[in-house]
Amino acid sequence: MIESQAVIAIDGPSGVGKSTISRKIARALGFTYLDTGAMYRAVGLFLQWNRIDLCDDQAMRTSLAKIQIQLLPGKNEDDDTGVLLNGEDVSGAIRTPEMAMIASKVSANPLVREKLTALQRELGNSGGVVAEGRDTGTVVFPRARFKFFLDARPEERARRRVRQLRMRGETADEQEILEMTLLRDKNDRERAIAPLRQAEDARIIDTTSRSIDEVARLVLEVVLEERTETTDPREDHIQPAG
Ligand code: DC
């Protein structure tokens, strides 16, 4: 059974600051950070490397059965989650704009979603998790104790992505990244299964003109405040680390 009280679900489109904020929250609470997007990226990479046709169910089933994904927490707070794909370190390879688009495409496939949703539930089962993605509050952990939906204006999200890529020493064109951001939003919001949308019971935070620290503080305030208001002992997971 999924231990809903101990799960914090943070969803939203790309570039809203989900990953950085989720890592901060997880660190502050002593929780595990579950980067579900990294898993879709890893599956996308495997399917691309092996030239698997997404419409070929038999090939998809055989391929998905072969995929083993291991998430490696970043060493520093600013590090993205690393990924071992069948034992191979693909941490860098999955973080390109091209892989983001491929991940978005493969994530619409029902077999991919079935496999990764099950894996994410397995990882979140023991609780103490900050799960971040597109459907963690709606589908993966619908009974999560806390749900947040982060949003921001597309232009600002694209600007953040460009800054991130340039900091990694890559060239990035703002207009091109904006177009990719809008296209990815459309794919993620319009797909038939587990589309990107806010859960009805999610708190919405607009991050357009808020700093990462400000948003992280807002989330922590909600989590810690509710904890002090409740007497349910099952919620004892939610407390600051150290
Ligand atoms: O968060 P990200 O940019 O690493 O995610 C890459 C893609 O993976 C995203 O465009 C859609 C897909 N994804 C998903 O469908 N469901 C999730 N829970 C997380 C990511």
mmCIF file of C-alpha atoms and ligand atoms in Angstrom:
data_model
loop_
_atom_site.group_PDB
_atom_site.id
_atom_site.type_symbol
_atom_site.label_atom_id
_atom_site.label_comp_id
_atom_site.label_asym_id
_atom_site.label_seq_id
_atom_site.Cartn_x
_atom_site.Cartn_y
_atom_site.Cartn_z
ATOM 1 C CA MET A 1 0.000 0.000 0.000
ATOM 2 C CA ILE A 2 1.194 3.495 -0.733
ATOM 3 C CA GLU A 3 2.033 5.409 2.428
ATOM 4 C CA SER A 4 0.288 8.612 1.375
ATOM 5 C CA GLN A 5 1.074 10.720 4.447
ATOM 6 C CA ALA A 6 4.763 10.666 3.820
ATOM 7 C CA VAL A 7 4.682 11.736 0.194
ATOM 8 C CA ILE A 8 5.025 15.302 -1.091
ATOM 9 C CA ALA A 9 4.078 15.561 -4.769
ATOM 10 C CA ILE A 10 5.422 18.476 -6.790
ATOM 11 C CA ASP A 11 4.205 18.773 -10.377
ATOM 12 C CA GLY A 12 4.249 21.340 -13.135
ATOM 13 C CA PRO A 13 5.586 22.094 -16.599
ATOM 14 C CA SER A 14 9.289 22.384 -17.436
ATOM 15 C CA GLY A 15 11.284 25.356 -16.240
ATOM 16 C CA VAL A 16 9.197 26.237 -13.183
ATOM 17 C CA GLY A 17 12.016 25.313 -10.818
ATOM 18 C CA LYS A 18 10.510 21.972 -9.735
ATOM 19 C CA SER A 19 13.768 20.037 -9.534
ATOM 20 C CA THR A 20 15.767 22.564 -7.555
ATOM 21 C CA ILE A 21 12.869 23.267 -5.223
ATOM 22 C CA SER A 22 12.112 19.567 -4.716
ATOM 23 C CA ARG A 23 15.758 18.850 -3.902
ATOM 24 C CA LYS A 24 15.779 21.669 -1.351
ATOM 25 C CA ILE A 25 12.567 20.444 0.297
ATOM 26 C CA ALA A 26 13.826 16.853 0.401
ATOM 27 C CA ARG A 27 17.098 17.954 1.948
ATOM 28 C CA ALA A 28 15.391 20.140 4.559
ATOM 29 C CA LEU A 29 13.062 17.316 5.607
ATOM 30 C CA GLY A 30 15.533 14.450 5.281
ATOM 31 C CA PHE A 31 13.309 12.943 2.569
ATOM 32 C CA THR A 32 14.327 11.135 -0.611
ATOM 33 C CA TYR A 33 14.006 13.129 -3.819
ATOM 34 C CA LEU A 34 12.320 11.172 -6.609
ATOM 35 C CA ASP A 35 13.038 12.696 -10.019
ATOM 36 C CA THR A 36 10.429 10.949 -12.203
ATOM 37 C CA GLY A 37 11.400 12.942 -15.308
ATOM 38 C CA ALA A 38 14.901 11.423 -15.184
ATOM 39 C CA MET A 39 13.280 8.001 -15.568
ATOM 40 C CA TYR A 40 11.320 9.034 -18.677
ATOM 41 C CA ARG A 41 14.512 10.498 -20.109
ATOM 42 C CA ALA A 42 16.415 7.246 -19.469
ATOM 43 C CA VAL A 43 13.704 5.162 -21.133
ATOM 44 C CA GLY A 44 13.700 7.591 -24.072
ATOM 45 C CA LEU A 45 17.450 7.187 -24.420
ATOM 46 C CA PHE A 46 17.239 3.385 -24.384
ATOM 47 C CA LEU A 47 14.473 3.336 -27.005
ATOM 48 C CA GLN A 48 16.392 5.800 -29.160
ATOM 49 C CA TRP A 49 19.663 3.850 -28.921
ATOM 50 C CA ASN A 50 17.865 0.661 -29.902
ATOM 51 C CA ARG A 51 15.720 2.326 -32.580
ATOM 52 C CA ILE A 52 12.501 0.928 -31.134
ATOM 53 C CA ASP A 53 9.261 1.849 -32.847
ATOM 54 C CA LEU A 54 6.858 3.208 -30.208
ATOM 55 C CA CYS A 55 3.923 1.746 -32.148
ATOM 56 C CA ASP A 56 5.355 -1.782 -32.064
ATOM 57 C CA ASP A 57 3.850 -3.160 -28.846
ATOM 58 C CA GLN A 58 5.781 -6.413 -28.962
ATOM 59 C CA ALA A 59 9.147 -4.652 -29.392
ATOM 60 C CA MET A 60 8.174 -2.144 -26.701
ATOM 61 C CA ARG A 61 7.305 -4.869 -24.199
ATOM 62 C CA THR A 62 10.550 -6.755 -24.889
ATOM 63 C CA SER A 63 12.605 -3.557 -24.589
ATOM 64 C CA LEU A 64 10.925 -2.291 -21.443
ATOM 65 C CA ALA A 65 11.478 -5.657 -19.770
ATOM 66 C CA LYS A 66 15.220 -5.193 -20.350
ATOM 67 C CA ILE A 67 15.436 -1.714 -18.847
ATOM 68 C CA GLN A 68 16.845 -1.297 -15.364
ATOM 69 C CA ILE A 69 16.977 2.195 -13.945
ATOM 70 C CA GLN A 70 18.846 3.298 -10.856
ATOM 71 C CA LEU A 71 18.672 6.876 -9.603
ATOM 72 C CA LEU A 72 21.780 8.373 -8.039
ATOM 73 C CA PRO A 73 21.276 11.371 -5.753
ATOM 74 C CA GLY A 74 23.424 14.360 -6.761
ATOM 75 C CA LYS A 75 26.484 14.953 -4.574
ATOM 76 C CA ASN A 76 25.727 18.652 -4.171
ATOM 77 C CA GLU A 77 22.413 20.419 -3.742
ATOM 78 C CA ASP A 78 22.650 21.879 -7.247
ATOM 79 C CA ASP A 79 23.381 18.563 -8.972
ATOM 80 C CA ASP A 80 20.726 16.878 -11.085
ATOM 81 C CA THR A 81 19.805 13.312 -10.177
ATOM 82 C CA GLY A 82 22.193 10.905 -11.881
ATOM 83 C CA VAL A 83 20.928 7.809 -13.680
ATOM 84 C CA LEU A 84 22.363 4.358 -14.290
ATOM 85 C CA LEU A 85 20.668 2.749 -17.272
ATOM 86 C CA ASN A 86 21.377 -0.985 -17.163
ATOM 87 C CA GLY A 87 24.480 -0.147 -15.165
ATOM 88 C CA GLU A 88 25.719 2.544 -17.566
ATOM 89 C CA ASP A 89 26.016 6.108 -16.336
ATOM 90 C CA VAL A 90 23.775 8.216 -18.611
ATOM 91 C CA SER A 91 23.486 11.191 -16.254
ATOM 92 C CA GLY A 92 24.866 13.668 -18.812
ATOM 93 C CA ALA A 93 23.353 12.063 -21.910
ATOM 94 C CA ILE A 94 19.758 12.424 -20.647
ATOM 95 C CA ARG A 95 20.021 16.160 -19.858
ATOM 96 C CA THR A 96 19.987 17.612 -23.386
ATOM 97 C CA PRO A 97 17.038 19.563 -24.883
ATOM 98 C CA GLU A 98 16.753 16.819 -27.509
ATOM 99 C CA MET A 99 16.358 14.160 -24.812
ATOM 100 C CA ALA A 100 13.727 16.302 -23.092
ATOM 101 C CA MET A 101 11.636 16.219 -26.290
ATOM 102 C CA ILE A 102 12.178 12.484 -26.735
ATOM 103 C CA ALA A 103 11.198 11.856 -23.105
ATOM 104 C CA SER A 104 8.031 13.872 -23.651
ATOM 105 C CA LYS A 105 7.222 11.773 -26.721
ATOM 106 C CA VAL A 106 7.843 8.363 -25.135
ATOM 107 C CA SER A 107 6.004 9.390 -21.973
ATOM 108 C CA ALA A 108 2.708 9.341 -23.911
ATOM 109 C CA ASN A 109 3.128 5.596 -24.484
ATOM 110 C CA PRO A 110 0.896 3.511 -22.166
ATOM 111 C CA LEU A 111 3.459 0.715 -21.721
ATOM 112 C CA VAL A 112 6.147 3.202 -20.708
ATOM 113 C CA ARG A 113 3.807 4.879 -18.233
ATOM 114 C CA GLU A 114 2.729 1.544 -16.789
ATOM 115 C CA LYS A 115 6.316 0.493 -16.147
ATOM 116 C CA LEU A 116 7.516 3.783 -14.697
ATOM 117 C CA THR A 117 4.442 4.431 -12.569
ATOM 118 C CA ALA A 118 4.926 0.998 -10.956
ATOM 119 C CA LEU A 119 8.622 1.672 -10.384
ATOM 120 C CA GLN A 120 7.913 5.114 -8.898
ATOM 121 C CA ARG A 121 5.323 3.664 -6.520
ATOM 122 C CA GLU A 122 7.812 1.016 -5.462
ATOM 123 C CA LEU A 123 10.399 3.677 -4.709
ATOM 124 C CA GLY A 124 7.889 5.875 -2.886
ATOM 125 C CA ASN A 125 6.221 3.045 -1.039
ATOM 126 C CA SER A 126 8.212 3.353 2.156
ATOM 127 C CA GLY A 127 7.434 7.076 2.342
ATOM 128 C CA GLY A 128 9.590 10.047 3.169
ATOM 129 C CA VAL A 129 9.611 11.086 -0.463
ATOM 130 C CA VAL A 130 9.431 14.304 -2.462
ATOM 131 C CA ALA A 131 8.159 13.095 -5.836
ATOM 132 C CA GLU A 132 8.559 15.513 -8.707
ATOM 133 C CA GLY A 133 7.135 15.331 -12.234
ATOM 134 C CA ARG A 134 3.938 15.787 -14.213
ATOM 135 C CA ASP A 135 1.534 13.264 -12.701
ATOM 136 C CA THR A 136 2.895 12.502 -9.231
ATOM 137 C CA GLY A 137 -0.070 14.162 -7.476
ATOM 138 C CA THR A 138 -2.731 12.938 -9.906
ATOM 139 C CA VAL A 139 -1.716 9.393 -10.846
ATOM 140 C CA VAL A 140 1.400 8.064 -9.131
ATOM 141 C CA PHE A 141 0.576 9.145 -5.582
ATOM 142 C CA PRO A 142 -3.046 10.349 -5.684
ATOM 143 C CA ARG A 143 -3.234 10.095 -1.886
ATOM 144 C CA ALA A 144 -0.068 12.098 -1.289
ATOM 145 C CA ARG A 145 -0.314 14.103 1.924
ATOM 146 C CA PHE A 146 0.908 17.290 0.223
ATOM 147 C CA LYS A 147 0.498 18.303 -3.389
ATOM 148 C CA PHE A 148 1.920 21.346 -5.092
ATOM 149 C CA PHE A 149 1.554 22.520 -8.663
ATOM 150 C CA LEU A 150 4.191 25.003 -9.761
ATOM 151 C CA ASP A 151 3.629 27.196 -12.783
ATOM 152 C CA ALA A 152 5.238 30.210 -14.465
ATOM 153 C CA ARG A 153 4.948 32.203 -17.682
ATOM 154 C CA PRO A 154 6.439 30.292 -20.660
ATOM 155 C CA GLU A 155 8.832 33.151 -21.547
ATOM 156 C CA GLU A 156 10.293 33.082 -18.052
ATOM 157 C CA ARG A 157 10.548 29.290 -18.075
ATOM 158 C CA ALA A 158 12.388 29.393 -21.408
ATOM 159 C CA ARG A 159 14.746 32.074 -20.069
ATOM 160 C CA ARG A 160 15.566 29.877 -17.074
ATOM 161 C CA ARG A 161 16.309 26.901 -19.336
ATOM 162 C CA VAL A 162 18.605 29.027 -21.514
ATOM 163 C CA ARG A 163 20.472 30.249 -18.429
ATOM 164 C CA GLN A 164 20.828 26.671 -17.182
ATOM 165 C CA LEU A 165 22.175 25.426 -20.524
ATOM 166 C CA ARG A 166 24.607 28.345 -20.842
ATOM 167 C CA MET A 167 25.871 27.702 -17.323
ATOM 168 C CA ARG A 168 26.708 24.179 -18.502
ATOM 169 C CA GLY A 169 28.742 25.752 -21.320
ATOM 170 C CA GLU A 170 26.195 24.945 -24.022
ATOM 171 C CA THR A 171 24.862 27.336 -26.644
ATOM 172 C CA ALA A 172 21.150 28.011 -26.461
ATOM 173 C CA ASP A 173 18.880 30.188 -28.544
ATOM 174 C CA GLU A 174 16.082 31.764 -26.521
ATOM 175 C CA GLN A 175 13.464 31.673 -29.284
ATOM 176 C CA GLU A 176 14.233 28.048 -30.095
ATOM 177 C CA ILE A 177 14.048 27.011 -26.444
ATOM 178 C CA LEU A 178 10.740 28.894 -26.047
ATOM 179 C CA GLU A 179 9.281 27.004 -29.013
ATOM 180 C CA MET A 180 10.484 23.675 -27.587
ATOM 181 C CA THR A 181 9.052 24.586 -24.191
ATOM 182 C CA LEU A 182 5.646 25.353 -25.697
ATOM 183 C CA LEU A 183 5.658 22.190 -27.783
ATOM 184 C CA ARG A 184 6.627 20.035 -24.809
ATOM 185 C CA ASP A 185 3.877 21.661 -22.702
ATOM 186 C CA LYS A 186 1.355 20.867 -25.419
ATOM 187 C CA ASN A 187 2.501 17.215 -25.687
ATOM 188 C CA ASP A 188 2.508 16.764 -21.925
ATOM 189 C CA ARG A 189 -0.864 18.443 -21.373
ATOM 190 C CA GLU A 190 -2.722 16.865 -24.280
ATOM 191 C CA ARG A 191 -1.643 13.239 -24.059
ATOM 192 C CA ALA A 192 -4.406 10.729 -23.314
ATOM 193 C CA ILE A 193 -2.816 9.046 -20.290
ATOM 194 C CA ALA A 194 -1.741 10.891 -17.147
ATOM 195 C CA PRO A 195 -1.558 14.326 -18.802
ATOM 196 C CA LEU A 196 0.111 17.218 -17.043
ATOM 197 C CA ARG A 197 -2.561 18.903 -14.947
ATOM 198 C CA GLN A 198 -2.922 20.096 -11.405
ATOM 199 C CA ALA A 199 -4.573 17.735 -8.943
ATOM 200 C CA GLU A 200 -7.798 19.194 -7.581
ATOM 201 C CA ASP A 201 -6.334 19.229 -4.099
ATOM 202 C CA ALA A 202 -2.960 20.685 -5.133
ATOM 203 C CA ARG A 203 -1.767 24.079 -3.964
ATOM 204 C CA ILE A 204 -0.776 26.217 -6.938
ATOM 205 C CA ILE A 205 2.316 28.378 -6.745
ATOM 206 C CA ASP A 206 3.237 30.815 -9.521
ATOM 207 C CA THR A 207 7.029 30.975 -9.591
ATOM 208 C CA THR A 208 7.320 33.621 -12.368
ATOM 209 C CA SER A 209 8.535 36.362 -10.084
ATOM 210 C CA ARG A 210 9.595 34.330 -7.078
ATOM 211 C CA SER A 211 13.084 33.073 -6.330
ATOM 212 C CA ILE A 212 13.804 29.398 -5.784
ATOM 213 C CA ASP A 213 14.409 30.030 -2.070
ATOM 214 C CA GLU A 214 11.126 31.908 -1.755
ATOM 215 C CA VAL A 215 9.141 29.046 -3.292
ATOM 216 C CA ALA A 216 10.986 26.425 -1.242
ATOM 217 C CA ARG A 217 10.167 28.422 1.888
ATOM 218 C CA LEU A 218 6.478 28.609 0.924
ATOM 219 C CA VAL A 219 6.305 24.847 0.412
ATOM 220 C CA LEU A 220 8.113 24.123 3.680
ATOM 221 C CA GLU A 221 5.860 26.519 5.568
ATOM 222 C CA VAL A 222 2.778 24.626 4.386
ATOM 223 C CA VAL A 223 4.274 21.230 5.187
ATOM 224 C CA LEU A 224 5.556 22.167 8.632
ATOM 225 C CA GLU A 225 2.492 24.196 9.581
ATOM 226 C CA GLU A 226 0.117 21.356 8.760
ATOM 227 C CA ARG A 227 2.257 18.982 10.718
ATOM 228 C CA THR A 228 1.931 20.987 13.886
ATOM 229 C CA GLU A 229 -1.827 21.231 13.359
ATOM 230 C CA THR A 230 -2.343 17.494 13.051
ATOM 231 C CA THR A 231 -2.347 14.859 15.734
ATOM 232 C CA ASP A 232 -2.189 11.951 13.336
ATOM 233 C CA PRO A 233 0.906 9.962 14.403
ATOM 234 C CA ARG A 234 1.296 8.594 10.885
ATOM 235 C CA GLU A 235 2.447 12.049 9.867
ATOM 236 C CA ASP A 236 5.490 11.902 12.063
ATOM 237 C CA HIS A 237 7.587 11.472 8.935
ATOM 238 C CA ILE A 238 7.175 15.150 8.236
ATOM 239 C CA GLN A 239 9.701 16.969 10.288
ATOM 240 C CA PRO A 240 12.861 18.883 9.550
ATOM 241 C CA ALA A 241 16.077 16.915 9.357
ATOM 242 C CA GLY A 242 18.747 17.555 11.957
HETATM 243 O O1 DC B 1 10.889 16.886 -15.812
HETATM 244 P P1 DC B 1 11.643 16.555 -17.066
HETATM 245 O O2 DC B 1 11.884 17.752 -17.948
HETATM 246 O O3 DC B 1 12.919 15.804 -16.778
HETATM 247 O O4 DC B 1 10.692 15.516 -17.844
HETATM 248 C C1 DC B 1 10.963 15.088 -19.161
HETATM 249 C C2 DC B 1 9.664 14.600 -19.817
HETATM 250 O O5 DC B 1 9.239 13.390 -19.173
HETATM 251 C C3 DC B 1 8.472 15.527 -19.726
HETATM 252 O O6 DC B 1 8.415 16.438 -20.805
HETATM 253 C C4 DC B 1 7.293 14.600 -19.720
HETATM 254 C C5 DC B 1 7.823 13.332 -19.123
HETATM 255 N N1 DC B 1 7.385 13.138 -17.737
HETATM 256 C C6 DC B 1 6.135 12.588 -17.558
HETATM 257 O O7 DC B 1 5.424 12.347 -18.516
HETATM 258 N N2 DC B 1 5.695 12.322 -16.297
HETATM 259 C C7 DC B 1 6.450 12.609 -15.232
HETATM 260 N N3 DC B 1 5.986 12.326 -14.005
HETATM 261 C C8 DC B 1 7.723 13.206 -15.402
HETATM 262 C C9 DC B 1 8.154 13.477 -16.678
#
